Amino acid sequence: KNKYKIWLEIETLACEAMEKYNQIPKGTTKIIREKSNFNVDKILEIEKKTKHDVIAFLTNVAKYVGEESRYIHKGLTSSDILDTSFSIQLYQSSLIIQKGLINFGKELIKLSKKHKYTICIGRSHGIHAEATTFGLKILGYYEENKRNLSSLKKSIKEIQTIQMSGPIGTYSNIDPRVEKIVAQ
């Protein structure tokens, strides 16, 4: 359901941008926003016939929107929607993981403080070594978690890209300005 919500938002944003540049009639996007909806089960049913996920989606959305649906997906290719949507899904998922890593780090700090003086056997090369504290061991995991969190934050910036350049990425059927507006 979230995937289709993203698809619909991308398609609608593209319509907004095209409307801004007088490539589709004024007021179209307002009607699309008001009427647009989808039914996941119906989309999957249509896809069994069409063997094409985006066509199935657009067919279902068109039943809700009506006449103005002819402007949805104008100049776009399925890859524009799929790739952009996947980037958004990765971003959303990464934020969930980031929150988990932040919470995990907080718990590691609590645990390390609790066991600051809890003696345990250290290990080196897979065998017993000098004594250490369990709290200090946990701090090692905390530092590893910080590195993982830092790497994730860098990845989040990298995955925030979109593609809305039409067939073969040539902008032959869509104005490059539309891509810039949707990206914002």
PDB file of C-alpha atoms in Angstrom:
ATOM      1  CA  LYS A   1       0.000   0.000   0.000  1.00  0.00           C
ATOM      2  CA  ASN A   2       2.821   2.391   0.849  1.00  0.00           C
ATOM      3  CA  LYS A   3       4.486   1.681  -2.499  1.00  0.00           C
ATOM      4  CA  TYR A   4       1.310   2.643  -4.340  1.00  0.00           C
ATOM      5  CA  LYS A   5       0.869   5.746  -2.167  1.00  0.00           C
ATOM      6  CA  ILE A   6       4.374   6.787  -3.201  1.00  0.00           C
ATOM      7  CA  TRP A   7       3.644   6.059  -6.861  1.00  0.00           C
ATOM      8  CA  LEU A   8       0.499   8.156  -6.715  1.00  0.00           C
ATOM      9  CA  GLU A   9       2.320  11.039  -5.049  1.00  0.00           C
ATOM     10  CA  ILE A  10       5.110  10.952  -7.649  1.00  0.00           C
ATOM     11  CA  GLU A  11       2.589  10.906 -10.491  1.00  0.00           C
ATOM     12  CA  THR A  12       0.633  13.762  -8.908  1.00  0.00           C
ATOM     13  CA  LEU A  13       3.752  15.849  -8.325  1.00  0.00           C
ATOM     14  CA  ALA A  14       4.699  15.357 -11.967  1.00  0.00           C
ATOM     15  CA  CYS A  15       1.224  16.599 -12.950  1.00  0.00           C
ATOM     16  CA  GLU A  16       1.658  19.636 -10.697  1.00  0.00           C
ATOM     17  CA  ALA A  17       4.961  20.455 -12.373  1.00  0.00           C
ATOM     18  CA  MET A  18       3.511  19.980 -15.863  1.00  0.00           C
ATOM     19  CA  GLU A  19       0.563  22.172 -14.931  1.00  0.00           C
ATOM     20  CA  LYS A  20       2.964  24.861 -13.723  1.00  0.00           C
ATOM     21  CA  TYR A  21       4.588  24.891 -17.166  1.00  0.00           C
ATOM     22  CA  ASN A  22       1.239  24.815 -18.996  1.00  0.00           C
ATOM     23  CA  GLN A  23       1.835  21.310 -20.328  1.00  0.00           C
ATOM     24  CA  ILE A  24      -1.492  20.095 -18.961  1.00  0.00           C
ATOM     25  CA  PRO A  25      -4.671  22.113 -18.314  1.00  0.00           C
ATOM     26  CA  LYS A  26      -4.899  24.314 -15.226  1.00  0.00           C
ATOM     27  CA  GLY A  27      -6.895  22.714 -12.418  1.00  0.00           C
ATOM     28  CA  THR A  28      -6.057  19.161 -13.474  1.00  0.00           C
ATOM     29  CA  THR A  29      -3.894  18.388 -10.464  1.00  0.00           C
ATOM     30  CA  LYS A  30      -6.528  19.646  -8.050  1.00  0.00           C
ATOM     31  CA  ILE A  31      -9.049  17.228  -9.551  1.00  0.00           C
ATOM     32  CA  ILE A  32      -6.498  14.392  -9.503  1.00  0.00           C
ATOM     33  CA  ARG A  33      -5.690  15.060  -5.833  1.00  0.00           C
ATOM     34  CA  GLU A  34      -9.385  15.175  -4.908  1.00  0.00           C
ATOM     35  CA  LYS A  35     -10.444  12.038  -6.792  1.00  0.00           C
ATOM     36  CA  SER A  36      -7.354   9.836  -6.821  1.00  0.00           C
ATOM     37  CA  ASN A  37      -7.378   6.581  -4.949  1.00  0.00           C
ATOM     38  CA  PHE A  38      -6.450   2.962  -5.539  1.00  0.00           C
ATOM     39  CA  ASN A  39      -7.349  -0.523  -4.426  1.00  0.00           C
ATOM     40  CA  VAL A  40      -4.398  -2.860  -3.873  1.00  0.00           C
ATOM     41  CA  ASP A  41      -6.402  -6.024  -4.522  1.00  0.00           C
ATOM     42  CA  LYS A  42      -7.772  -4.620  -7.794  1.00  0.00           C
ATOM     43  CA  ILE A  43      -4.298  -3.552  -8.903  1.00  0.00           C
ATOM     44  CA  LEU A  44      -2.973  -7.065  -8.310  1.00  0.00           C
ATOM     45  CA  GLU A  45      -5.961  -8.508 -10.175  1.00  0.00           C
ATOM     46  CA  ILE A  46      -5.360  -6.198 -13.160  1.00  0.00           C
ATOM     47  CA  GLU A  47      -1.634  -7.004 -13.080  1.00  0.00           C
ATOM     48  CA  LYS A  48      -2.391 -10.707 -13.560  1.00  0.00           C
ATOM     49  CA  LYS A  49      -3.931  -9.765 -16.921  1.00  0.00           C
ATOM     50  CA  THR A  50      -1.559  -6.997 -18.018  1.00  0.00           C
ATOM     51  CA  LYS A  51       1.640  -8.539 -16.653  1.00  0.00           C
ATOM     52  CA  HIS A  52       2.712  -4.959 -15.922  1.00  0.00           C
ATOM     53  CA  ASP A  53       2.644  -3.426 -12.456  1.00  0.00           C
ATOM     54  CA  VAL A  54       2.564   0.245 -13.430  1.00  0.00           C
ATOM     55  CA  ILE A  55      -0.113  -0.234 -16.103  1.00  0.00           C
ATOM     56  CA  ALA A  56      -2.213  -2.109 -13.549  1.00  0.00           C
ATOM     57  CA  PHE A  57      -1.760   0.715 -11.057  1.00  0.00           C
ATOM     58  CA  LEU A  58      -2.594   3.445 -13.580  1.00  0.00           C
ATOM     59  CA  THR A  59      -5.638   1.526 -14.796  1.00  0.00           C
ATOM     60  CA  ASN A  60      -6.976   1.273 -11.268  1.00  0.00           C
ATOM     61  CA  VAL A  61      -6.266   4.924 -10.420  1.00  0.00           C
ATOM     62  CA  ALA A  62      -7.978   6.002 -13.660  1.00  0.00           C
ATOM     63  CA  LYS A  63     -11.226   4.423 -12.462  1.00  0.00           C
ATOM     64  CA  TYR A  64     -11.247   6.831  -9.529  1.00  0.00           C
ATOM     65  CA  VAL A  65      -9.967   9.941 -11.300  1.00  0.00           C
ATOM     66  CA  GLY A  66     -11.901   9.730 -14.554  1.00  0.00           C
ATOM     67  CA  GLU A  67     -11.176  11.984 -17.552  1.00  0.00           C
ATOM     68  CA  GLU A  68      -8.213  13.816 -15.978  1.00  0.00           C
ATOM     69  CA  SER A  69      -6.387  10.507 -15.546  1.00  0.00           C
ATOM     70  CA  ARG A  70      -5.195  10.856 -19.148  1.00  0.00           C
ATOM     71  CA  TYR A  71      -2.639  13.362 -17.832  1.00  0.00           C
ATOM     72  CA  ILE A  72      -1.258  11.006 -15.214  1.00  0.00           C
ATOM     73  CA  HIS A  73       2.030   9.425 -16.346  1.00  0.00           C
ATOM     74  CA  LYS A  74       2.256  11.803 -19.325  1.00  0.00           C
ATOM     75  CA  GLY A  75       5.744  11.607 -20.813  1.00  0.00           C
ATOM     76  CA  LEU A  76       6.950   9.247 -18.110  1.00  0.00           C
ATOM     77  CA  THR A  77       8.182   5.712 -18.243  1.00  0.00           C
ATOM     78  CA  SER A  78       7.649   2.984 -15.673  1.00  0.00           C
ATOM     79  CA  SER A  79      11.284   3.221 -14.616  1.00  0.00           C
ATOM     80  CA  ASP A  80      10.796   6.872 -13.691  1.00  0.00           C
ATOM     81  CA  ILE A  81       8.159   5.829 -11.198  1.00  0.00           C
ATOM     82  CA  LEU A  82       9.778   2.586 -10.014  1.00  0.00           C
ATOM     83  CA  ASP A  83      13.279   3.991  -9.514  1.00  0.00           C
ATOM     84  CA  THR A  84      12.081   7.155  -7.823  1.00  0.00           C
ATOM     85  CA  SER A  85       9.696   5.183  -5.620  1.00  0.00           C
ATOM     86  CA  PHE A  86      12.420   2.733  -4.658  1.00  0.00           C
ATOM     87  CA  SER A  87      14.654   5.620  -3.624  1.00  0.00           C
ATOM     88  CA  ILE A  88      11.865   6.967  -1.420  1.00  0.00           C
ATOM     89  CA  GLN A  89      11.210   3.526   0.069  1.00  0.00           C
ATOM     90  CA  LEU A  90      14.919   3.137   0.853  1.00  0.00           C
ATOM     91  CA  TYR A  91      14.898   6.563   2.473  1.00  0.00           C
ATOM     92  CA  GLN A  92      11.840   5.716   4.587  1.00  0.00           C
ATOM     93  CA  SER A  93      13.319   2.372   5.628  1.00  0.00           C
ATOM     94  CA  SER A  94      16.639   3.985   6.452  1.00  0.00           C
ATOM     95  CA  LEU A  95      14.960   6.427   8.800  1.00  0.00           C
ATOM     96  CA  ILE A  96      13.402   3.501  10.679  1.00  0.00           C
ATOM     97  CA  ILE A  97      16.780   1.770  10.908  1.00  0.00           C
ATOM     98  CA  GLN A  98      18.447   5.038  11.958  1.00  0.00           C
ATOM     99  CA  LYS A  99      15.967   5.467  14.786  1.00  0.00           C
ATOM    100  CA  GLY A 100      16.666   1.894  15.879  1.00  0.00           C
ATOM    101  CA  LEU A 101      20.426   2.460  15.873  1.00  0.00           C
ATOM    102  CA  ILE A 102      20.031   5.645  17.905  1.00  0.00           C
ATOM    103  CA  ASN A 103      17.893   3.827  20.482  1.00  0.00           C
ATOM    104  CA  PHE A 104      20.293   0.886  20.477  1.00  0.00           C
ATOM    105  CA  GLY A 105      23.181   3.283  21.193  1.00  0.00           C
ATOM    106  CA  LYS A 106      21.312   4.757  24.151  1.00  0.00           C
ATOM    107  CA  GLU A 107      20.724   1.277  25.571  1.00  0.00           C
ATOM    108  CA  LEU A 108      24.388   0.345  25.094  1.00  0.00           C
ATOM    109  CA  ILE A 109      25.468   3.441  27.052  1.00  0.00           C
ATOM    110  CA  LYS A 110      23.077   2.549  29.895  1.00  0.00           C
ATOM    111  CA  LEU A 111      24.355  -1.018  29.955  1.00  0.00           C
ATOM    112  CA  SER A 112      27.998   0.061  29.895  1.00  0.00           C
ATOM    113  CA  LYS A 113      27.450   2.414  32.850  1.00  0.00           C
ATOM    114  CA  LYS A 114      25.592  -0.270  34.770  1.00  0.00           C
ATOM    115  CA  HIS A 115      28.483  -2.694  34.280  1.00  0.00           C
ATOM    116  CA  LYS A 116      31.330  -0.198  34.519  1.00  0.00           C
ATOM    117  CA  TYR A 117      32.914  -2.250  37.328  1.00  0.00           C
ATOM    118  CA  THR A 118      31.612  -5.727  36.447  1.00  0.00           C
ATOM    119  CA  ILE A 119      34.751  -7.813  35.979  1.00  0.00           C
ATOM    120  CA  CYS A 120      34.827 -10.309  33.129  1.00  0.00           C
ATOM    121  CA  ILE A 121      37.414 -12.259  31.183  1.00  0.00           C
ATOM    122  CA  GLY A 122      38.852 -10.521  28.176  1.00  0.00           C
ATOM    123  CA  ARG A 123      39.528 -12.407  24.975  1.00  0.00           C
ATOM    124  CA  SER A 124      42.304 -12.197  22.438  1.00  0.00           C
ATOM    125  CA  HIS A 125      42.680 -14.460  19.428  1.00  0.00           C
ATOM    126  CA  GLY A 126      39.658 -16.424  20.589  1.00  0.00           C
ATOM    127  CA  ILE A 127      41.133 -17.412  23.946  1.00  0.00           C
ATOM    128  CA  HIS A 128      40.992 -16.036  27.503  1.00  0.00           C
ATOM    129  CA  ALA A 129      43.154 -12.994  28.102  1.00  0.00           C
ATOM    130  CA  GLU A 130      43.502 -10.288  30.757  1.00  0.00           C
ATOM    131  CA  ALA A 131      40.517  -9.371  32.888  1.00  0.00           C
ATOM    132  CA  THR A 132      38.435  -6.395  31.762  1.00  0.00           C
ATOM    133  CA  THR A 133      34.999  -5.017  32.571  1.00  0.00           C
ATOM    134  CA  PHE A 134      31.784  -5.888  30.864  1.00  0.00           C
ATOM    135  CA  GLY A 135      31.034  -2.146  30.612  1.00  0.00           C
ATOM    136  CA  LEU A 136      34.206  -1.561  28.622  1.00  0.00           C
ATOM    137  CA  LYS A 137      33.294  -4.401  26.236  1.00  0.00           C
ATOM    138  CA  ILE A 138      29.872  -2.820  25.734  1.00  0.00           C
ATOM    139  CA  LEU A 139      31.522   0.531  24.948  1.00  0.00           C
ATOM    140  CA  GLY A 140      33.294  -1.222  22.066  1.00  0.00           C
ATOM    141  CA  TYR A 141      29.900  -2.207  20.684  1.00  0.00           C
ATOM    142  CA  TYR A 142      28.680   1.345  21.264  1.00  0.00           C
ATOM    143  CA  GLU A 143      31.534   2.739  19.151  1.00  0.00           C
ATOM    144  CA  GLU A 144      30.811   0.188  16.429  1.00  0.00           C
ATOM    145  CA  ASN A 145      27.156   1.257  16.498  1.00  0.00           C
ATOM    146  CA  LYS A 146      28.230   4.919  16.121  1.00  0.00           C
ATOM    147  CA  ARG A 147      30.255   4.005  13.018  1.00  0.00           C
ATOM    148  CA  ASN A 148      27.286   2.111  11.602  1.00  0.00           C
ATOM    149  CA  LEU A 149      25.018   5.076  12.278  1.00  0.00           C
ATOM    150  CA  SER A 150      27.471   7.415  10.565  1.00  0.00           C
ATOM    151  CA  SER A 151      27.649   5.127   7.518  1.00  0.00           C
ATOM    152  CA  LEU A 152      23.870   4.941   7.374  1.00  0.00           C
ATOM    153  CA  LYS A 153      23.556   8.745   7.478  1.00  0.00           C
ATOM    154  CA  LYS A 154      25.954   9.017   4.527  1.00  0.00           C
ATOM    155  CA  SER A 155      23.971   6.370   2.663  1.00  0.00           C
ATOM    156  CA  ILE A 156      20.719   8.218   3.297  1.00  0.00           C
ATOM    157  CA  LYS A 157      22.126  11.249   1.493  1.00  0.00           C
ATOM    158  CA  GLU A 158      23.284   9.071  -1.409  1.00  0.00           C
ATOM    159  CA  ILE A 159      19.941   7.337  -1.961  1.00  0.00           C
ATOM    160  CA  GLN A 160      17.950  10.553  -2.159  1.00  0.00           C
ATOM    161  CA  THR A 161      17.871  10.721  -5.928  1.00  0.00           C
ATOM    162  CA  ILE A 162      15.084  10.617  -8.438  1.00  0.00           C
ATOM    163  CA  GLN A 163      14.761   9.838 -12.103  1.00  0.00           C
ATOM    164  CA  MET A 164      12.065  11.416 -14.193  1.00  0.00           C
ATOM    165  CA  SER A 165      13.539  11.636 -17.649  1.00  0.00           C
ATOM    166  CA  GLY A 166      11.161   9.594 -19.786  1.00  0.00           C
ATOM    167  CA  PRO A 167      12.025   6.684 -22.059  1.00  0.00           C
ATOM    168  CA  ILE A 168      15.735   5.818 -22.123  1.00  0.00           C
ATOM    169  CA  GLY A 169      16.439   8.817 -19.888  1.00  0.00           C
ATOM    170  CA  THR A 170      16.544  11.223 -22.834  1.00  0.00           C
ATOM    171  CA  TYR A 171      13.912  13.758 -21.714  1.00  0.00           C
ATOM    172  CA  SER A 172      12.362  13.328 -25.161  1.00  0.00           C
ATOM    173  CA  ASN A 173       8.829  13.215 -23.760  1.00  0.00           C
ATOM    174  CA  ILE A 174       9.170  15.203 -20.547  1.00  0.00           C
ATOM    175  CA  ASP A 175      10.522  18.600 -19.646  1.00  0.00           C
ATOM    176  CA  PRO A 176      13.649  18.374 -17.424  1.00  0.00           C
ATOM    177  CA  ARG A 177      12.114  21.093 -15.236  1.00  0.00           C
ATOM    178  CA  VAL A 178       9.435  18.588 -14.188  1.00  0.00           C
ATOM    179  CA  GLU A 179      12.130  16.320 -12.749  1.00  0.00           C
ATOM    180  CA  LYS A 180      13.629  19.209 -10.761  1.00  0.00           C
ATOM    181  CA  ILE A 181      10.282  20.150  -9.255  1.00  0.00           C
ATOM    182  CA  VAL A 182       9.415  16.547  -8.344  1.00  0.00           C
ATOM    183  CA  ALA A 183      12.877  16.109  -6.804  1.00  0.00           C
ATOM    184  CA  GLN A 184      12.264  19.058  -4.506  1.00  0.00           C
TER     185      GLN A 184
END
